[in-house]
Amino acid sequence: MLLLWQVGAAEYRSPYLPGPGDIYSAFVELVRHGDILGNTLWANIGASVYRLLIGFGLGVVFGVPLGLLMGLYKSVYRNIRAVVEPFRFIPPIAWIPLAIILFTGLTRYAFLIFLGAFFPVFTAALIGVARVEPIHRKVTLVYGASKVYVLTHVVLPTVLPDILGGMRVGLGTAWMTIVAAELTGGSAIGLGRMMVNYSELLRIPEVVVAMVLIGLIGFLFNEILLLLEKYLFRWRWQVTL
Amino acid sequence: MAATLTKPAAEAPDPRPVKVDVDVSHRYGTLPVHDGLKFTVRENEFLCLCGPSGCGKTTLLDILAGLLEPTGGRVLVHGEPVNPKRHNISFVFQEPSTLPWLSVRDNVAVGLRIKKRSADDVRSTVDDILGVVNLRGYENYYPHQISGGMKQRVAIARAFATDADVILMDEPFVSLDQPTRERMQAEVLSIWARKKGTVIFVTHNLEEAVFLGDRAIILSAKPARILADVRILLPRPRNTLSPEFTRLRAQFANLLNAAVPAGTGG
């Protein structure tokens, strides 16, 4: 496939249709000399990943306890459901104009990523609680287990696989959101920002380098979480992909 | 002849101290479930509760475990109202109840850990009981890696590990195949002989009751009343094929059939 691409690109000789060779040299160039603003490629990646981890971390820190709580107290959730659920259908990108007005810098990015990560994690925890088997609760209650014990030793182990699954979905959404958020500006650094800078200069090879990196980094994060799942949930038949 | 096999419990007082004192009239909404169920269980006694399906056996066990407050009456353990935090209750359930995220060893230790036993105590008790139920070598397996019979052995080991005041068993072998079931019955008796304990074993299988029990209480259909309360005097180990065994079983079956109105199909 790469070969076909290379041959096709060489045939066309258009600067807007770079071949794999052009992209590779653009990559090498970015690694060696940094981007047009003088930021190294690693600094760009680092900035994006840093924002991702902050926003994603916030999404998990709020999403998991709230999901568990709402799952355990269904009546509370039924009452606030009509207020909470519509937010799920507003794509994080649709929040960008508001985020630009309300926040600056890291806070803005963190807010947008948080929105991307929160709902998948929250929903996974909420739904997971419903899967707790009454018999598993009963096993511990017979021995006089406290509510806290049931939560930490029965509910949490049951829900954890769902939460990890939600985290993988949330991480994907969050990562896509960060790139979109960086496209809107506000900072001179970040993979999305770098992409805009080069696209404005019509330097397509660098744009494609950024695209490939975004894809690979997302994939890498997903694989890390999958490995974590495989390790944590070795008590299950298998971890489904 | 029959008199040598059984005796009405009232005519043969048991010298052992009373462990559980039951007097329950429970209603579900307006529907009476138990109609003045009154009996006591002695220390280290193996009591079988038999009745047609839907006679509120599972509800009764929840009440005996202190998980459900009866609408009328009470359950006393050592003279005090039963409470899972104060008393030491064990429960072997009908459905698989091993926790899938815990290894065999940790599953057996659940009760001990909730009762806050020391780590050394947990280790030695679990090691000991795993030997009794023939699960040595499977300590680190997860429930999905072992058979249904082994899972039930884990549940039984868990129940006997805590030296409970009362061990409640809710038709624990009903989902097992016949040979496994027979082997498990024999195993429960050998664990019980070794570890001791007051057992209340619910079953609708009369053969099981005659094979296991020191005593059997036969319940009627809902609202459940006590039809018979007899001590089983057959010597152990019991042979399910012996004429005495068969006769006793038939005697129980007659009692139970008399309780089910014709045509309701139980």
Short mmCIF file of C-alpha atoms in Angstrom, two decimals:
data_model
loop_
_atom_site.label_atom_id
_atom_site.label_comp_id
_atom_site.label_asym_id
_atom_site.label_seq_id
_atom_site.Cartn_x
_atom_site.Cartn_y
_atom_site.Cartn_z
CA MET A 1 0.00 0.00 0.00
CA LEU A 2 2.85 2.33 0.94
CA LEU A 3 4.51 1.46 -2.35
CA LEU A 4 1.37 2.25 -4.34
CA TRP A 5 1.13 5.56 -2.53
CA GLN A 6 4.79 6.39 -3.24
CA VAL A 7 4.42 5.56 -6.94
CA GLY A 8 1.14 7.47 -7.23
CA ALA A 9 2.59 10.53 -5.53
CA ALA A 10 5.70 10.47 -7.71
CA GLU A 11 3.47 10.29 -10.80
CA TYR A 12 1.43 13.32 -9.71
CA ARG A 13 4.34 15.46 -8.48
CA SER A 14 1.96 17.78 -6.63
CA PRO A 15 3.05 19.46 -3.34
CA TYR A 16 -0.49 18.84 -2.06
CA LEU A 17 -0.23 15.09 -2.51
CA PRO A 18 2.97 14.16 -0.70
CA GLY A 19 4.31 10.61 -0.85
CA PRO A 20 5.51 8.61 2.15
CA GLY A 21 9.06 9.73 1.43
CA ASP A 22 8.12 13.41 1.70
CA ILE A 23 6.30 12.75 4.94
CA TYR A 24 9.21 10.86 6.40
CA SER A 25 11.63 13.68 5.56
CA ALA A 26 9.18 16.20 7.03
CA PHE A 27 9.13 14.09 10.18
CA VAL A 28 12.92 13.93 10.35
CA GLU A 29 13.09 17.67 9.80
CA LEU A 30 10.59 18.30 12.62
CA VAL A 31 12.54 16.06 14.97
CA ARG A 32 15.85 17.76 14.11
CA HIS A 33 14.90 21.44 13.95
CA GLY A 34 11.48 21.75 15.54
CA ASP A 35 8.54 23.59 13.98
CA ILE A 36 8.39 27.06 12.42
CA LEU A 37 7.77 28.63 15.82
CA GLY A 38 10.89 26.98 17.23
CA ASN A 39 9.09 24.41 19.36
CA THR A 40 10.49 20.91 19.16
CA LEU A 41 8.21 18.13 18.06
CA TRP A 42 8.48 16.57 21.52
CA ALA A 43 7.41 19.85 23.14
CA ASN A 44 4.34 19.90 20.90
CA ILE A 45 3.48 16.30 21.72
CA GLY A 46 4.22 16.86 25.39
CA ALA A 47 1.96 19.91 25.56
CA SER A 48 -0.97 18.02 24.02
CA VAL A 49 -0.48 14.92 26.17
CA TYR A 50 -0.16 17.04 29.32
CA ARG A 51 -3.47 18.76 28.60
CA LEU A 52 -5.02 15.41 27.82
CA LEU A 53 -3.92 13.84 31.08
CA ILE A 54 -5.15 16.79 33.18
CA GLY A 55 -8.56 16.94 31.54
CA PHE A 56 -8.92 13.18 31.36
CA GLY A 57 -7.87 12.80 34.99
CA LEU A 58 -10.55 15.31 36.01
CA GLY A 59 -13.10 13.41 33.94
CA VAL A 60 -12.27 10.17 35.76
CA VAL A 61 -12.06 11.78 39.20
CA PHE A 62 -15.55 13.23 38.81
CA GLY A 63 -17.10 10.62 36.52
CA VAL A 64 -16.42 7.48 38.57
CA PRO A 65 -17.73 8.58 41.99
CA LEU A 66 -20.72 10.39 40.48
CA GLY A 67 -21.55 7.38 38.30
CA LEU A 68 -21.29 5.01 41.27
CA LEU A 69 -23.35 7.29 43.48
CA MET A 70 -26.07 7.73 40.88
CA GLY A 71 -26.01 4.00 40.21
CA LEU A 72 -26.44 3.18 43.89
CA TYR A 73 -29.13 5.80 44.45
CA LYS A 74 -31.29 5.26 41.41
CA SER A 75 -34.05 7.48 42.74
CA VAL A 76 -31.71 10.48 42.89
CA TYR A 77 -30.58 9.79 39.36
CA ARG A 78 -34.13 9.46 38.05
CA ASN A 79 -34.85 12.93 39.38
CA ILE A 80 -31.86 14.67 37.83
CA ARG A 81 -31.67 12.52 34.72
CA ALA A 82 -33.51 14.98 32.48
CA VAL A 83 -30.98 17.67 33.45
CA VAL A 84 -27.82 15.56 33.13
CA GLU A 85 -28.49 13.41 30.09
CA PRO A 86 -28.91 16.15 27.44
CA PHE A 87 -25.34 17.28 28.14
CA ARG A 88 -24.15 13.93 26.87
CA PHE A 89 -25.37 14.80 23.39
CA ILE A 90 -23.55 18.11 23.14
CA PRO A 91 -20.25 17.27 21.43
CA PRO A 92 -17.23 18.69 23.27
CA ILE A 93 -16.38 20.64 20.11
CA ALA A 94 -19.68 22.50 20.41
CA TRP A 95 -18.42 23.83 23.74
CA ILE A 96 -15.40 25.48 22.13
CA PRO A 97 -16.95 28.93 21.56
CA LEU A 98 -18.14 29.08 25.16
CA ALA A 99 -14.83 27.74 26.43
CA ILE A 100 -12.95 30.47 24.56
CA ILE A 101 -15.06 33.12 26.31
CA LEU A 102 -14.99 31.52 29.76
CA PHE A 103 -11.48 30.14 30.10
CA THR A 104 -7.95 30.72 28.92
CA GLY A 105 -4.87 28.57 28.55
CA LEU A 106 -4.68 25.21 30.23
CA THR A 107 -8.07 25.62 31.95
CA ARG A 108 -9.78 25.95 28.58
CA TYR A 109 -8.21 22.80 27.23
CA ALA A 110 -8.74 20.90 30.45
CA PHE A 111 -12.41 21.90 30.44
CA LEU A 112 -12.97 20.69 26.88
CA ILE A 113 -11.12 17.42 27.44
CA PHE A 114 -12.97 16.92 30.68
CA LEU A 115 -16.24 17.11 28.75
CA GLY A 116 -14.98 14.52 26.31
CA ALA A 117 -13.86 12.12 29.04
CA PHE A 118 -16.54 12.59 31.68
CA PHE A 119 -19.62 11.09 30.06
CA PRO A 120 -18.20 7.78 28.85
CA VAL A 121 -16.71 7.14 32.30
CA PHE A 122 -19.78 8.37 34.17
CA THR A 123 -22.17 6.30 32.04
CA ALA A 124 -20.00 3.18 32.33
CA ALA A 125 -19.92 3.41 36.14
CA LEU A 126 -23.65 4.14 36.29
CA ILE A 127 -24.58 1.16 34.13
CA GLY A 128 -21.99 -1.07 35.78
CA VAL A 129 -23.60 -0.73 39.20
CA ALA A 130 -26.79 -2.29 37.83
CA ARG A 131 -24.77 -5.40 37.00
CA VAL A 132 -23.85 -6.10 40.61
CA GLU A 133 -25.40 -9.47 41.41
CA PRO A 134 -27.68 -9.41 44.47
CA ILE A 135 -26.19 -12.75 45.55
CA HIS A 136 -22.69 -11.21 45.73
CA ARG A 137 -23.98 -8.52 48.06
CA LYS A 138 -25.78 -11.13 50.14
CA VAL A 139 -22.61 -13.22 50.53
CA THR A 140 -20.97 -10.33 52.37
CA LEU A 141 -24.08 -9.00 54.15
CA VAL A 142 -24.61 -12.37 55.86
CA TYR A 143 -21.26 -11.91 57.58
CA GLY A 144 -22.33 -8.47 58.75
CA ALA A 145 -20.43 -6.44 56.14
CA SER A 146 -20.86 -2.67 56.30
CA LYS A 147 -22.11 -0.51 53.41
CA VAL A 148 -18.57 0.68 52.82
CA TYR A 149 -17.30 -2.90 52.66
CA VAL A 150 -19.97 -3.83 50.10
CA LEU A 151 -19.04 -0.76 48.04
CA THR A 152 -15.30 -1.43 48.06
CA HIS A 153 -15.34 -5.24 47.92
CA VAL A 154 -18.39 -6.05 45.82
CA VAL A 155 -19.60 -3.03 43.84
CA LEU A 156 -16.18 -1.71 42.84
CA PRO A 157 -14.71 -5.03 41.60
CA THR A 158 -17.87 -5.62 39.56
CA VAL A 159 -17.90 -2.15 38.04
CA LEU A 160 -14.16 -1.73 37.48
CA PRO A 161 -14.11 -3.52 34.09
CA ASP A 162 -16.93 -1.24 32.91
CA ILE A 163 -15.06 1.79 34.20
CA LEU A 164 -11.87 0.79 32.39
CA GLY A 165 -13.90 0.28 29.21
CA GLY A 166 -15.48 3.70 29.70
CA MET A 167 -12.01 5.15 30.23
CA ARG A 168 -10.86 3.77 26.90
CA VAL A 169 -13.84 5.32 25.12
CA GLY A 170 -13.38 8.54 27.09
CA LEU A 171 -9.70 8.71 26.29
CA GLY A 172 -10.46 8.43 22.58
CA THR A 173 -13.04 11.20 22.75
CA ALA A 174 -10.75 13.34 24.89
CA TRP A 175 -7.81 12.93 22.55
CA MET A 176 -9.92 13.90 19.55
CA THR A 177 -11.21 16.89 21.47
CA ILE A 178 -7.75 18.16 22.41
CA VAL A 179 -6.67 18.31 18.79
CA ALA A 180 -9.87 20.11 17.82
CA ALA A 181 -9.46 22.51 20.74
CA GLU A 182 -5.90 23.34 19.78
CA LEU A 183 -7.01 24.09 16.23
CA THR A 184 -9.02 27.01 17.62
CA GLY A 185 -5.92 28.67 18.96
CA GLY A 186 -5.12 30.21 22.29
CA SER A 187 -1.71 28.63 22.56
CA ALA A 188 1.35 28.47 20.36
CA ILE A 189 2.14 24.90 21.20
CA GLY A 190 0.51 21.50 20.79
CA LEU A 191 0.06 18.98 18.00
CA GLY A 192 -3.22 20.52 16.80
CA ARG A 193 -1.69 23.98 16.83
CA MET A 194 1.31 22.77 14.87
CA MET A 195 -1.03 21.25 12.31
CA VAL A 196 -2.89 24.55 11.79
CA ASN A 197 0.34 26.48 11.45
CA TYR A 198 1.55 24.22 8.67
CA SER A 199 -1.80 23.99 6.93
CA GLU A 200 -1.90 27.80 6.75
CA LEU A 201 1.47 27.57 4.99
CA LEU A 202 0.07 24.81 2.75
CA ARG A 203 2.84 22.49 3.91
CA ILE A 204 0.94 19.27 3.67
CA PRO A 205 3.72 16.79 4.62
CA GLU A 206 4.00 18.32 8.11
CA VAL A 207 0.21 18.30 8.44
CA VAL A 208 0.18 14.59 7.65
CA VAL A 209 3.01 13.98 10.14
CA ALA A 210 0.83 15.57 12.82
CA MET A 211 -2.15 13.44 11.76
CA VAL A 212 -0.14 10.23 11.89
CA LEU A 213 1.25 11.13 15.31
CA ILE A 214 -2.23 11.90 16.64
CA GLY A 215 -3.40 8.50 15.46
CA LEU A 216 -0.40 6.63 16.85
CA ILE A 217 -0.48 8.34 20.24
CA GLY A 218 -4.20 7.61 20.61
CA PHE A 219 -3.53 3.99 19.67
CA LEU A 220 -0.68 3.78 22.19
CA PHE A 221 -2.86 5.06 25.03
CA ASN A 222 -5.56 2.58 24.10
CA GLU A 223 -3.06 -0.28 24.15
CA ILE A 224 -1.76 0.76 27.57
CA LEU A 225 -5.28 0.72 28.98
CA LEU A 226 -5.94 -2.65 27.34
CA LEU A 227 -2.83 -4.12 28.96
CA LEU A 228 -3.98 -2.71 32.28
CA GLU A 229 -7.37 -4.37 31.77
CA LYS A 230 -5.78 -7.69 30.90
CA TYR A 231 -3.71 -7.53 34.06
CA LEU A 232 -6.43 -6.32 36.42
CA PHE A 233 -9.18 -8.57 35.11
CA ARG A 234 -7.34 -11.83 34.68
CA TRP A 235 -10.17 -13.34 36.76
CA ARG A 236 -12.47 -12.96 33.76
CA TRP A 237 -12.73 -15.28 30.82
CA GLN A 238 -11.09 -12.74 28.58
CA VAL A 239 -11.02 -9.05 27.98
CA THR A 240 -13.12 -8.21 24.98
CA LEU A 241 -11.70 -5.67 22.60
CA MET B 1 -40.83 -50.81 63.10
CA ALA B 2 -41.09 -47.20 62.07
CA ALA B 3 -40.79 -46.17 65.67
CA THR B 4 -37.19 -47.34 65.72
CA LEU B 5 -36.32 -45.13 62.77
CA THR B 6 -37.85 -41.86 63.89
CA LYS B 7 -39.27 -40.25 66.92
CA PRO B 8 -41.40 -37.13 67.16
CA ALA B 9 -38.98 -34.47 68.38
CA ALA B 10 -41.36 -33.53 71.19
CA GLU B 11 -41.16 -37.05 72.64
CA ALA B 12 -37.38 -37.25 72.51
CA PRO B 13 -35.94 -34.15 74.12
CA ASP B 14 -32.45 -33.34 72.96
CA PRO B 15 -30.06 -32.73 75.89
CA ARG B 16 -27.90 -30.28 73.93
CA PRO B 17 -28.35 -26.54 74.62
CA VAL B 18 -30.70 -24.53 72.40
CA LYS B 19 -28.83 -22.55 69.77
CA VAL B 20 -31.63 -21.10 67.66
CA ASP B 21 -35.13 -20.36 68.83
CA VAL B 22 -37.61 -19.65 66.05
CA ASP B 23 -41.15 -18.32 66.25
CA VAL B 24 -42.10 -16.68 62.98
CA SER B 25 -45.34 -15.57 61.33
CA HIS B 26 -44.33 -13.67 58.25
CA ARG B 27 -46.58 -11.96 55.72
CA TYR B 28 -45.74 -10.72 52.29
CA GLY B 29 -48.13 -7.82 51.90
CA THR B 30 -51.42 -9.38 52.91
CA LEU B 31 -50.30 -12.88 51.91
CA PRO B 32 -49.35 -15.02 54.91
CA VAL B 33 -46.07 -16.86 54.16
CA HIS B 34 -45.39 -18.55 57.49
CA ASP B 35 -48.15 -19.39 59.90
CA GLY B 36 -46.69 -19.61 63.39
CA LEU B 37 -43.54 -21.57 62.58
CA LYS B 38 -42.14 -22.55 65.94
CA PHE B 39 -39.09 -24.69 66.54
CA THR B 40 -35.72 -24.72 68.26
CA VAL B 41 -32.41 -25.98 66.96
CA ARG B 42 -29.82 -27.50 69.29
CA GLU B 43 -26.10 -26.98 69.28
CA ASN B 44 -24.33 -29.01 66.58
CA GLU B 45 -27.62 -30.33 65.30
CA PHE B 46 -28.14 -31.02 61.60
CA LEU B 47 -31.71 -29.97 60.86
CA CYS B 48 -33.34 -30.47 57.48
CA LEU B 49 -36.28 -28.31 56.50
CA CYS B 50 -38.37 -29.93 53.77
CA GLY B 51 -41.37 -28.61 52.00
CA PRO B 52 -43.04 -28.30 48.62
CA SER B 53 -41.65 -25.60 46.35
CA GLY B 54 -43.08 -22.19 47.09
CA CYS B 55 -43.55 -22.82 50.79
CA GLY B 56 -41.38 -19.84 51.68
CA LYS B 57 -38.21 -21.76 52.50
CA THR B 58 -35.88 -19.18 51.02
CA THR B 59 -37.73 -16.36 52.78
CA LEU B 60 -37.44 -18.29 56.04
CA LEU B 61 -33.68 -18.61 55.57
CA ASP B 62 -33.38 -14.86 54.96
CA ILE B 63 -35.25 -14.33 58.21
CA LEU B 64 -33.04 -16.85 60.03
CA ALA B 65 -29.95 -15.06 58.68
CA GLY B 66 -31.21 -11.73 59.99
CA LEU B 67 -31.33 -10.29 56.47
CA LEU B 68 -35.10 -9.92 56.58
CA GLU B 69 -37.21 -8.71 59.49
CA PRO B 70 -40.29 -10.96 59.92
CA THR B 71 -43.60 -9.11 60.05
CA GLY B 72 -44.47 -11.16 63.11
CA GLY B 73 -42.45 -13.15 65.66
CA ARG B 74 -38.69 -13.37 66.09
CA VAL B 75 -35.56 -15.46 65.69
CA LEU B 76 -33.24 -15.75 68.67
CA VAL B 77 -29.67 -16.98 68.46
CA HIS B 78 -28.13 -17.56 71.90
CA GLY B 79 -31.24 -15.90 73.30
CA GLU B 80 -30.73 -12.64 71.39
CA PRO B 81 -32.52 -11.40 68.26
CA VAL B 82 -30.48 -12.56 65.28
CA ASN B 83 -28.21 -9.93 63.76
CA PRO B 84 -25.49 -10.56 61.13
CA LYS B 85 -23.16 -8.07 62.81
CA ARG B 86 -23.51 -9.53 66.30
CA HIS B 87 -23.88 -13.18 65.42
CA ASN B 88 -21.76 -15.37 63.28
CA ILE B 89 -24.01 -16.62 60.48
CA SER B 90 -22.97 -18.55 57.39
CA PHE B 91 -25.03 -19.11 54.29
CA VAL B 92 -24.58 -21.54 51.41
CA PHE B 93 -26.76 -20.42 48.54
CA GLN B 94 -28.57 -22.34 45.88
CA GLU B 95 -27.03 -20.40 43.02
CA PRO B 96 -23.28 -20.05 42.48
CA SER B 97 -22.12 -17.50 45.00
CA THR B 98 -18.35 -17.44 44.60
CA LEU B 99 -17.07 -13.94 43.90
CA PRO B 100 -15.58 -14.20 40.38
CA TRP B 101 -12.82 -11.63 40.97
CA LEU B 102 -11.39 -13.52 43.94
CA SER B 103 -9.24 -16.65 43.87
CA VAL B 104 -10.46 -19.83 45.58
CA ARG B 105 -8.34 -18.94 48.61
CA ASP B 106 -9.71 -15.39 48.88
CA ASN B 107 -13.27 -16.61 48.35
CA VAL B 108 -12.96 -18.99 51.28
CA ALA B 109 -11.49 -16.16 53.35
CA VAL B 110 -14.33 -13.66 52.73
CA GLY B 111 -16.19 -14.33 55.98
CA LEU B 112 -13.01 -14.47 58.06
CA ARG B 113 -11.86 -11.12 56.66
CA ILE B 114 -15.22 -9.42 57.27
CA LYS B 115 -15.08 -10.78 60.82
CA LYS B 116 -11.65 -9.10 61.05
CA ARG B 117 -9.62 -12.19 61.94
CA SER B 118 -5.86 -11.74 61.95
CA ALA B 119 -3.92 -12.50 58.76
CA ASP B 120 -2.23 -15.51 60.38
CA ASP B 121 -5.54 -16.88 61.58
CA VAL B 122 -7.08 -16.41 58.12
CA ARG B 123 -4.17 -18.23 56.46
CA SER B 124 -4.13 -21.23 58.76
CA THR B 125 -7.93 -21.58 58.87
CA VAL B 126 -8.22 -21.38 55.08
CA ASP B 127 -5.38 -23.87 54.57
CA ASP B 128 -7.04 -26.28 56.97
CA ILE B 129 -10.51 -26.06 55.45
CA LEU B 130 -9.21 -26.31 51.88
CA GLY B 131 -7.72 -29.63 52.88
CA VAL B 132 -11.04 -30.80 54.32
CA VAL B 133 -12.96 -30.02 51.10
CA ASN B 134 -10.21 -31.41 48.85
CA LEU B 135 -9.37 -28.13 47.18
CA ARG B 136 -5.64 -28.13 47.94
CA GLY B 137 -3.75 -27.19 44.83
CA TYR B 138 -6.60 -25.02 43.55
CA GLU B 139 -5.96 -22.10 45.92
CA ASN B 140 -4.99 -19.68 43.18
CA TYR B 141 -7.61 -20.68 40.62
CA TYR B 142 -10.41 -18.29 39.80
CA PRO B 143 -14.03 -19.49 39.89
CA HIS B 144 -14.37 -19.54 36.10
CA GLN B 145 -11.54 -22.08 35.96
CA ILE B 146 -13.22 -24.69 38.17
CA SER B 147 -16.37 -26.83 37.87
CA GLY B 148 -19.79 -26.11 39.35
CA GLY B 149 -19.29 -28.77 42.03
CA MET B 150 -15.95 -27.26 43.03
CA LYS B 151 -17.49 -23.80 43.22
CA GLN B 152 -20.09 -25.17 45.61
CA ARG B 153 -17.29 -26.77 47.66
CA VAL B 154 -15.67 -23.32 47.87
CA ALA B 155 -18.99 -21.92 49.15
CA ILE B 156 -19.24 -24.74 51.72
CA ALA B 157 -15.65 -24.20 52.82
CA ARG B 158 -16.40 -20.48 53.21
CA ALA B 159 -19.44 -21.32 55.35
CA PHE B 160 -17.57 -23.71 57.67
CA ALA B 161 -14.45 -21.52 57.94
CA THR B 162 -15.90 -18.97 60.35
CA ASP B 163 -17.04 -21.45 63.06
CA ALA B 164 -20.48 -19.95 62.64
CA ASP B 165 -23.23 -20.01 65.25
CA VAL B 166 -25.55 -21.25 62.52
CA ILE B 167 -24.84 -22.50 59.02
CA LEU B 168 -27.78 -22.03 56.70
CA MET B 169 -27.93 -24.01 53.48
CA ASP B 170 -30.49 -23.28 50.78
CA GLU B 171 -30.75 -26.33 48.51
CA PRO B 172 -27.02 -26.07 47.82
CA PHE B 173 -26.83 -29.10 45.51
CA VAL B 174 -29.98 -28.62 43.46
CA SER B 175 -28.11 -27.49 40.35
CA LEU B 176 -25.55 -30.31 40.45
CA ASP B 177 -25.79 -33.59 38.57
CA GLN B 178 -26.78 -36.67 40.56
CA PRO B 179 -23.33 -38.26 41.09
CA THR B 180 -21.78 -34.93 42.07
CA ARG B 181 -24.73 -34.28 44.32
CA GLU B 182 -24.28 -37.58 46.16
CA ARG B 183 -20.57 -37.00 46.57
CA MET B 184 -21.19 -33.50 47.91
CA GLN B 185 -23.75 -34.77 50.42
CA ALA B 186 -21.19 -37.19 51.80
CA GLU B 187 -18.60 -34.44 51.86
CA VAL B 188 -20.83 -32.05 53.77
CA LEU B 189 -21.33 -34.74 56.39
CA SER B 190 -17.60 -35.33 56.73
CA ILE B 191 -16.89 -31.58 57.03
CA TRP B 192 -19.69 -31.26 59.55
CA ALA B 193 -18.32 -34.23 61.52
CA ARG B 194 -14.90 -32.59 61.61
CA LYS B 195 -15.70 -28.93 62.05
CA LYS B 196 -18.98 -29.29 64.00
CA GLY B 197 -21.65 -26.64 63.73
CA THR B 198 -25.36 -26.08 63.85
CA VAL B 199 -26.75 -26.61 60.37
CA ILE B 200 -30.16 -25.73 58.99
CA PHE B 201 -30.40 -27.36 55.59
CA VAL B 202 -33.32 -26.56 53.31
CA THR B 203 -34.24 -29.04 50.61
CA HIS B 204 -37.28 -30.31 48.76
CA ASN B 205 -35.49 -33.60 48.17
CA LEU B 206 -36.64 -36.03 50.85
CA GLU B 207 -33.85 -38.51 50.17
CA GLU B 208 -31.36 -35.74 50.84
CA ALA B 209 -33.11 -34.89 54.09
CA VAL B 210 -33.16 -38.49 55.30
CA PHE B 211 -29.53 -38.97 54.32
CA LEU B 212 -28.21 -35.83 56.01
CA GLY B 213 -30.39 -34.87 58.95
CA ASP B 214 -30.35 -35.54 62.68
CA ARG B 215 -33.85 -34.26 62.46
CA ALA B 216 -36.31 -33.20 59.79
CA ILE B 217 -39.11 -30.65 59.84
CA ILE B 218 -41.69 -31.09 57.13
CA LEU B 219 -43.46 -27.92 56.09
CA SER B 220 -46.80 -27.52 54.34
CA ALA B 221 -47.45 -25.37 51.29
CA LYS B 222 -48.00 -21.66 51.82
CA PRO B 223 -48.82 -20.48 54.41
CA ALA B 224 -46.17 -22.81 55.81
CA ARG B 225 -46.97 -24.75 58.95
CA ILE B 226 -45.03 -27.58 60.55
CA LEU B 227 -46.54 -30.91 59.50
CA ALA B 228 -44.02 -33.08 61.28
CA ASP B 229 -40.92 -32.61 63.38
CA VAL B 230 -39.04 -35.87 63.76
CA ARG B 231 -35.65 -37.06 64.89
CA ILE B 232 -34.02 -39.45 62.45
CA LEU B 233 -32.53 -42.34 64.40
CA LEU B 234 -30.91 -44.17 61.47
CA PRO B 235 -27.28 -44.77 62.34
CA ARG B 236 -24.58 -43.05 60.22
CA PRO B 237 -23.20 -43.58 57.67
CA ARG B 238 -26.58 -44.15 56.09
CA ASN B 239 -27.15 -46.38 53.14
CA THR B 240 -29.69 -44.89 50.74
CA LEU B 241 -30.48 -48.37 49.40
CA SER B 242 -31.26 -50.02 52.73
CA PRO B 243 -34.90 -50.98 53.42
CA GLU B 244 -35.00 -48.76 56.51
CA PHE B 245 -33.87 -45.77 54.51
CA THR B 246 -36.44 -46.42 51.80
CA ARG B 247 -39.22 -46.86 54.31
CA LEU B 248 -38.40 -43.61 56.07
CA ARG B 249 -38.30 -41.79 52.79
CA ALA B 250 -41.71 -43.15 51.85
CA GLN B 251 -43.06 -42.13 55.24
CA PHE B 252 -41.89 -38.54 54.64
CA ALA B 253 -43.29 -38.57 51.13
CA ASN B 254 -46.72 -39.54 52.46
CA LEU B 255 -46.65 -36.67 54.92
CA LEU B 256 -45.69 -34.23 52.22
CA ASN B 257 -48.26 -35.51 49.72
CA ALA B 258 -51.00 -35.16 52.31
CA ALA B 259 -50.03 -31.50 52.61
CA VAL B 260 -50.36 -30.67 48.93
CA PRO B 261 -54.00 -30.34 47.91
CA ALA B 262 -54.80 -32.67 45.00
CA GLY B 263 -54.63 -31.12 41.59
CA THR B 264 -52.43 -28.16 42.49
CA GLY B 265 -49.36 -29.95 41.30
CA GLY B 266 -47.34 -28.78 44.29
#
